[in-house]
CSV table of C-alpha atoms in Angstrom, one decimal:
chain,number,residue,atom,x,y,z
A,1,MET,CA,-0.3,0.1,-0.3
A,2,PRO,CA,1.5,3.7,-1.2
A,3,ALA,CA,2.5,6.2,1.6
A,4,ARG,CA,-0.8,9.1,2.8
A,5,PRO,CA,-0.2,11.8,0.7
A,6,ASP,CA,-0.2,14.0,4.0
A,7,PHE,CA,2.9,11.4,4.9
A,8,VAL,CA,4.8,11.5,1.7
A,9,VAL,CA,4.6,16.2,1.8
A,10,THR,CA,5.7,15.7,5.6
A,11,LEU,CA,9.0,13.2,5.2
A,12,SER,CA,9.7,15.3,1.6
A,13,GLY,CA,9.5,18.6,3.7
A,14,VAL,CA,12.0,16.9,6.4
A,15,ALA,CA,14.8,15.3,3.4
A,16,LEU,CA,14.7,18.6,1.8
A,17,ALA,CA,14.9,20.0,5.5
A,18,LEU,CA,18.1,17.9,6.0
A,19,CYS,CA,20.1,18.0,2.6
A,20,ALA,CA,20.1,22.5,3.9
A,21,MET,CA,21.4,21.7,7.2
A,22,VAL,CA,23.8,18.9,7.8
A,23,VAL,CA,27.4,19.2,5.4
A,24,SER,CA,26.5,15.9,3.4
A,25,ALA,CA,28.4,11.0,3.1
A,26,HIS,CA,28.6,8.5,0.6
A,27,ALA,CA,30.5,5.7,1.8
A,28,ASP,CA,33.7,6.3,-0.6
A,29,PRO,CA,37.6,5.7,0.5
A,30,TRP,CA,38.6,9.2,-1.8
A,31,ILE,CA,38.3,11.7,0.9
A,32,PRO,CA,37.0,15.6,-0.3
A,33,ALA,CA,38.6,18.9,-0.3
A,34,ALA,CA,37.6,20.8,2.9
A,35,GLY,CA,34.3,22.6,2.3
A,36,ASP,CA,33.8,19.3,-1.1
A,37,GLY,CA,31.4,16.5,-0.8
A,38,VAL,CA,28.4,14.9,-2.5
A,39,VAL,CA,24.9,14.8,-1.2
A,40,LYS,CA,22.6,11.7,-2.0
A,41,PRO,CA,18.9,12.4,-1.1
A,42,MET,CA,16.9,9.8,-2.5
A,43,VAL,CA,13.0,7.3,-1.8
A,44,ARG,CA,13.5,3.5,-0.9
A,45,LEU,CA,10.0,1.3,-2.2
A,46,PHE,CA,10.9,-2.7,-0.4
A,47,ASP,CA,7.6,-5.1,-0.6
A,48,SER,CA,7.6,-8.5,0.2
A,49,SER,CA,5.4,-11.4,1.2
A,50,SER,CA,8.1,-14.3,2.2
A,51,ALA,CA,10.8,-14.6,4.8
A,52,TYR,CA,14.0,-17.3,5.8
A,53,SER,CA,13.5,-18.9,8.6
A,54,ALA,CA,15.0,-18.6,11.6
A,55,SER,CA,17.1,-21.5,12.2
A,56,GLY,CA,19.9,-21.4,10.1
A,57,PHE,CA,21.6,-18.8,7.3
A,58,THR,CA,19.6,-20.1,3.7
A,59,THR,CA,18.5,-19.0,0.6
A,60,GLY,CA,15.0,-20.9,0.3
A,61,THR,CA,11.6,-18.5,1.8
A,62,ILE,CA,9.0,-19.3,3.6
A,63,PRO,CA,5.5,-17.5,3.2
A,64,ALA,CA,5.0,-15.1,6.0
A,65,SER,CA,3.4,-11.7,6.6
A,66,THR,CA,3.3,-8.9,4.0
A,67,GLN,CA,5.6,-6.7,4.8
A,68,GLN,CA,6.1,-2.5,2.5
A,69,GLU,CA,8.0,0.5,3.8
A,70,THR,CA,8.3,4.0,1.7
A,71,GLN,CA,12.5,5.3,3.2
A,72,PHE,CA,12.9,8.3,2.6
A,73,ARG,CA,16.9,8.6,2.6
A,74,VAL,CA,19.5,10.9,2.7
A,75,THR,CA,23.3,9.7,2.4
A,76,GLY,CA,26.4,12.2,2.4
A,77,SER,CA,30.9,13.2,2.9
A,78,ALA,CA,31.7,16.4,3.6
A,79,GLY,CA,35.5,16.8,3.4
A,80,ILE,CA,36.3,19.0,6.7
A,81,GLY,CA,40.3,18.8,6.4
A,82,ASP,CA,43.1,17.9,6.8
A,83,GLY,CA,42.6,14.4,5.2
A,84,PHE,CA,39.2,14.3,7.6
A,85,SER,CA,35.3,14.0,6.2
A,86,ILE,CA,31.9,13.6,8.0
A,87,GLU,CA,29.4,10.7,6.7
A,88,TYR,CA,26.3,10.2,7.6
A,89,ASP,CA,23.2,8.4,6.7
A,90,LEU,CA,19.7,10.1,7.6
A,91,ARG,CA,16.7,8.2,7.3
A,92,ALA,CA,12.7,8.0,8.0
A,93,GLY,CA,9.7,6.2,6.8
A,94,ARG,CA,6.7,4.5,7.3
A,95,LEU,CA,6.8,0.9,7.5
A,96,ARG,CA,3.6,-1.3,6.7
A,97,SER,CA,2.7,-5.5,7.8
A,98,ALA,CA,-0.5,-7.6,7.3
A,99,ARG,CA,-0.9,-10.6,7.7
A,100,ILE,CA,-4.6,-13.2,7.6
A,101,LYS,CA,-5.8,-14.6,10.5
A,102,HIS,CA,-8.6,-16.4,10.5
A,103,HIS,CA,-9.6,-15.6,7.3
A,104,ARG,CA,-9.5,-11.6,8.6
A,105,SER,CA,-6.3,-9.4,7.3
A,106,ILE,CA,-4.5,-7.8,10.1
A,107,ALA,CA,-2.9,-4.9,9.3
A,108,GLN,CA,-0.1,-2.5,11.9
A,109,SER,CA,2.4,0.3,10.5
A,110,GLY,CA,4.1,3.2,11.8
A,111,SER,CA,5.9,6.0,10.3
A,112,GLY,CA,8.4,8.4,11.5
A,113,LEU,CA,12.7,8.8,11.4
A,114,GLU,CA,14.9,5.6,12.1
A,115,ASP,CA,17.3,5.1,13.3
A,116,GLN,CA,20.0,7.0,12.3
A,117,THR,CA,23.9,7.4,11.3
A,118,ILE,CA,27.1,10.5,11.8
A,119,GLY,CA,30.7,9.5,11.6
A,120,LEU,CA,34.1,10.6,11.1
A,121,ASN,CA,36.3,9.1,8.1
A,122,TYR,CA,39.6,9.6,7.4
A,123,GLY,CA,42.0,8.5,4.4
A,124,LEU,CA,45.4,6.8,3.9
A,125,THR,CA,46.1,6.2,1.0
A,126,GLN,CA,45.0,9.6,-1.5
A,127,THR,CA,45.6,7.9,-5.0
A,128,PRO,CA,44.2,8.7,-8.5
A,129,ASP,CA,44.2,5.2,-9.3
A,130,PHE,CA,43.7,3.9,-5.3
A,131,ALA,CA,42.3,5.1,-1.8
A,132,ASP,CA,41.3,3.7,1.8
A,133,SER,CA,40.2,5.0,4.5
A,134,VAL,CA,39.6,4.8,8.1
A,135,THR,CA,35.7,5.0,9.2
A,136,LEU,CA,34.3,5.7,13.0
A,137,ASN,CA,30.2,5.7,13.0
A,138,VAL,CA,27.8,5.7,15.7
A,139,VAL,CA,24.0,4.7,15.6
A,140,LEU,CA,21.3,6.9,16.6
A,141,PRO,CA,17.9,4.8,18.4
A,142,THR,CA,16.1,7.6,16.8
A,143,GLY,CA,14.1,5.2,15.6
A,144,SER,CA,10.4,4.5,17.6
A,145,THR,CA,10.6,1.1,18.8
A,146,SER,CA,6.8,1.1,20.5
A,147,ALA,CA,5.8,1.0,17.0
A,148,ALA,CA,4.1,-2.2,15.3
A,149,PRO,CA,7.1,-2.8,13.1
A,150,ALA,CA,9.5,-0.8,15.8
A,151,LEU,CA,11.1,2.0,13.3
A,152,GLY,CA,14.2,1.2,15.1
A,153,ALA,CA,16.7,-1.6,17.2
A,154,GLY,CA,15.9,0.5,20.5
A,155,HIS,CA,20.1,0.7,21.5
A,156,PHE,CA,23.1,2.9,20.0
A,157,ALA,CA,25.8,1.5,18.4
A,158,LEU,CA,29.4,1.9,17.4
A,159,GLU,CA,30.3,0.9,13.5
A,160,PRO,CA,34.6,1.1,12.9
A,161,ASP,CA,35.4,-0.1,9.2
A,162,VAL,CA,37.7,-0.3,6.1
A,163,GLN,CA,37.4,1.6,2.7
A,164,ALA,CA,39.1,0.8,-0.1
A,165,GLY,CA,38.9,1.2,-4.3
A,166,VAL,CA,40.0,1.6,-7.0
A,167,ILE,CA,40.1,3.2,-10.3
A,168,ASP,CA,41.6,1.6,-13.9
A,169,GLY,CA,40.2,3.7,-16.5
A,170,ARG,CA,35.9,3.6,-17.4
A,171,PHE,CA,35.9,1.1,-14.3
A,172,SER,CA,35.8,1.7,-10.3
A,173,ALA,CA,35.4,-0.7,-7.6
A,174,THR,CA,34.8,-0.5,-3.9
A,175,ILE,CA,34.7,-1.9,-0.8
A,176,ALA,CA,33.4,-1.0,2.7
A,177,ALA,CA,33.9,-3.5,5.7
A,178,GLY,CA,33.2,-3.5,9.8
A,179,ALA,CA,31.2,-4.2,11.9
A,180,ARG,CA,28.5,-3.2,13.5
A,181,ILE,CA,28.7,-3.1,17.8
A,182,PHE,CA,25.7,-2.8,20.5
A,183,PRO,CA,27.4,-2.4,23.4
A,184,VAL,CA,24.2,-2.8,25.9
A,185,SER,CA,23.8,-6.3,24.8
A,186,GLY,CA,26.9,-7.3,24.1
A,187,VAL,CA,25.5,-7.9,19.6
A,188,THR,CA,28.0,-7.8,16.8
A,189,GLN,CA,27.4,-7.8,12.8
A,190,LEU,CA,30.3,-8.3,10.7
A,191,ARG,CA,28.8,-6.3,7.9
A,192,SER,CA,30.6,-6.1,4.0
A,193,THR,CA,29.5,-4.0,1.6
A,194,VAL,CA,30.6,-4.0,-2.3
A,195,TYR,CA,30.4,-1.6,-5.5
A,196,ALA,CA,31.8,-2.0,-8.8
A,197,GLY,CA,30.8,0.2,-12.0
A,198,LEU,CA,31.2,1.3,-15.4
A,199,ARG,CA,30.3,3.8,-17.6
A,200,VAL,CA,29.8,2.4,-20.8
A,201,TRP,CA,28.9,5.8,-22.9
A,202,PRO,CA,30.3,9.2,-22.0
A,203,ARG,CA,27.2,10.2,-19.1
A,204,LEU,CA,25.7,6.5,-19.1
A,205,SER,CA,27.6,4.4,-15.8
A,206,VAL,CA,26.3,1.1,-15.0
A,207,PHE,CA,26.9,-0.6,-11.5
A,208,ALA,CA,26.8,-3.6,-9.2
A,209,THR,CA,25.8,-4.1,-5.7
A,210,GLY,CA,26.3,-6.2,-2.7
A,211,PHE,CA,25.3,-6.3,1.2
A,212,VAL,CA,26.3,-9.0,3.0
A,213,SER,CA,25.4,-9.0,7.0
A,214,ARG,CA,25.9,-11.9,9.5
A,215,THR,CA,25.2,-11.7,13.8
A,216,ILE,CA,27.5,-13.3,16.1
A,217,GLN,CA,25.3,-15.3,18.1
A,218,GLN,CA,25.6,-14.4,21.6
A,219,PRO,CA,26.0,-17.4,24.5
A,220,LYS,CA,22.6,-16.8,25.9
A,221,ALA,CA,19.7,-15.7,24.8
A,222,LEU,CA,18.5,-12.9,24.2
A,223,ARG,CA,15.9,-10.1,25.4
A,224,LEU,CA,12.6,-10.0,23.7
A,225,THR,CA,13.9,-6.4,23.2
A,226,ASP,CA,17.3,-7.1,21.8
A,227,GLN,CA,16.1,-9.0,18.7
A,228,ALA,CA,15.6,-6.5,16.3
A,229,GLU,CA,20.2,-5.7,16.9
A,230,VAL,CA,20.4,-9.9,14.5
A,231,TYR,CA,20.5,-8.7,11.6
A,232,ASN,CA,21.8,-11.4,8.8
A,233,ILE,CA,21.2,-11.2,5.0
A,234,VAL,CA,22.4,-10.8,1.8
A,235,ARG,CA,21.2,-8.7,-0.9
A,236,VAL,CA,22.7,-7.7,-4.5
A,237,GLY,CA,21.3,-5.3,-6.4
A,238,ALA,CA,21.9,-3.1,-10.0
A,239,GLY,CA,21.5,0.1,-11.1
A,240,VAL,CA,22.2,3.3,-13.7
A,241,THR,CA,23.8,6.8,-13.0
A,242,TYR,CA,23.4,9.1,-15.3
A,243,ARG,CA,25.7,12.1,-15.2
A,244,LEU,CA,23.1,15.0,-16.0
A,245,SER,CA,25.6,17.6,-15.4
A,246,ALA,CA,29.0,18.3,-13.7
A,247,MET,CA,27.2,18.6,-10.2
A,248,LEU,CA,23.7,15.9,-10.5
A,249,ARG,CA,23.7,12.6,-11.1
A,250,PRO,CA,20.3,10.9,-11.1
A,251,PHE,CA,20.5,7.2,-10.9
A,252,PHE,CA,18.0,4.0,-10.4
A,253,GLU,CA,18.8,0.8,-8.8
A,254,TYR,CA,16.9,-2.6,-8.2
A,255,GLU,CA,17.5,-4.4,-5.5
A,256,SER,CA,16.9,-8.5,-4.3
A,257,THR,CA,17.8,-10.7,-1.3
A,258,MET,CA,19.1,-13.8,-1.6
A,259,ALA,CA,19.9,-14.8,1.5
A,260,GLY,CA,19.4,-14.3,5.6
A,261,GLN,CA,18.0,-16.1,8.6
A,262,GLY,CA,14.8,-14.9,10.5
A,263,ILE,CA,14.3,-11.4,8.3
A,264,HIS,CA,11.4,-11.0,4.8
A,265,ALA,CA,12.4,-11.2,2.0
A,266,GLY,CA,11.9,-8.4,-1.0
A,267,ARG,CA,12.8,-6.5,-3.7
A,268,ARG,CA,13.4,-3.3,-3.6
A,269,ILE,CA,14.0,-0.9,-6.2
A,270,VAL,CA,15.8,3.1,-5.2
A,271,VAL,CA,15.1,6.0,-7.0
A,272,GLY,CA,17.8,9.2,-6.0
A,273,VAL,CA,20.3,12.1,-7.2
A,274,ALA,CA,23.5,12.2,-6.4
A,275,ILE,CA,24.5,16.5,-6.0
A,276,ARG,CA,28.5,17.0,-5.4
A,277,TYR,CA,29.4,20.9,-4.7
């Protein structure tokens, strides 16, 4: 079910305000110069009616409740000098789940801010064809846990990671690998993101993405309030980006989950624009 018009207008205003207020981050090992950066406002539409079993990591799915999400996301990176940049990932959205009980559809929904991420990135090697960096992000638990479905995990987390990238003519690739650590519960997710792009025409590029998260299981059962911190998934995507100008690069991506554990399997469409300054 699409988001209500008034909700879309409200969140669109929030996203635009954030774009204006925050100096911006993409996960990129090349550190922009002080005052330079990129901001990526986007809309992500997720839809699912199946899930992966909670008993083990698998590629097989089983029928599950319907889950839909309309998410407004703003990511960015801003150079602040001396090899440092500020990175962020800001999110708000509307989640809706529905299930059939006694031949009746029971729906629940929640809308508002989700958990936000902000961090500091420091460049190590920085050359035109190779770069690497180290990052420390903080995940702020701004998403409501009282909503059903919940909009956040309920606890803050730390994300140390390393990033590396190469550029060879028309081809480019980056990888980010690290952990998301919840100090309160001790839950740790090992996470990695990969990107590969190819410029097929002077203004048009195609790209592929991949994301993996595996949670390190704890020796004791987690409290119910900590269950949202467990995240096991493999997701892949493909898309196109067009260089409209030196400043604007709209993009489109289609993503699909390939494997997981105790999580919905589904598809996601992403539409946005990269604004460089």
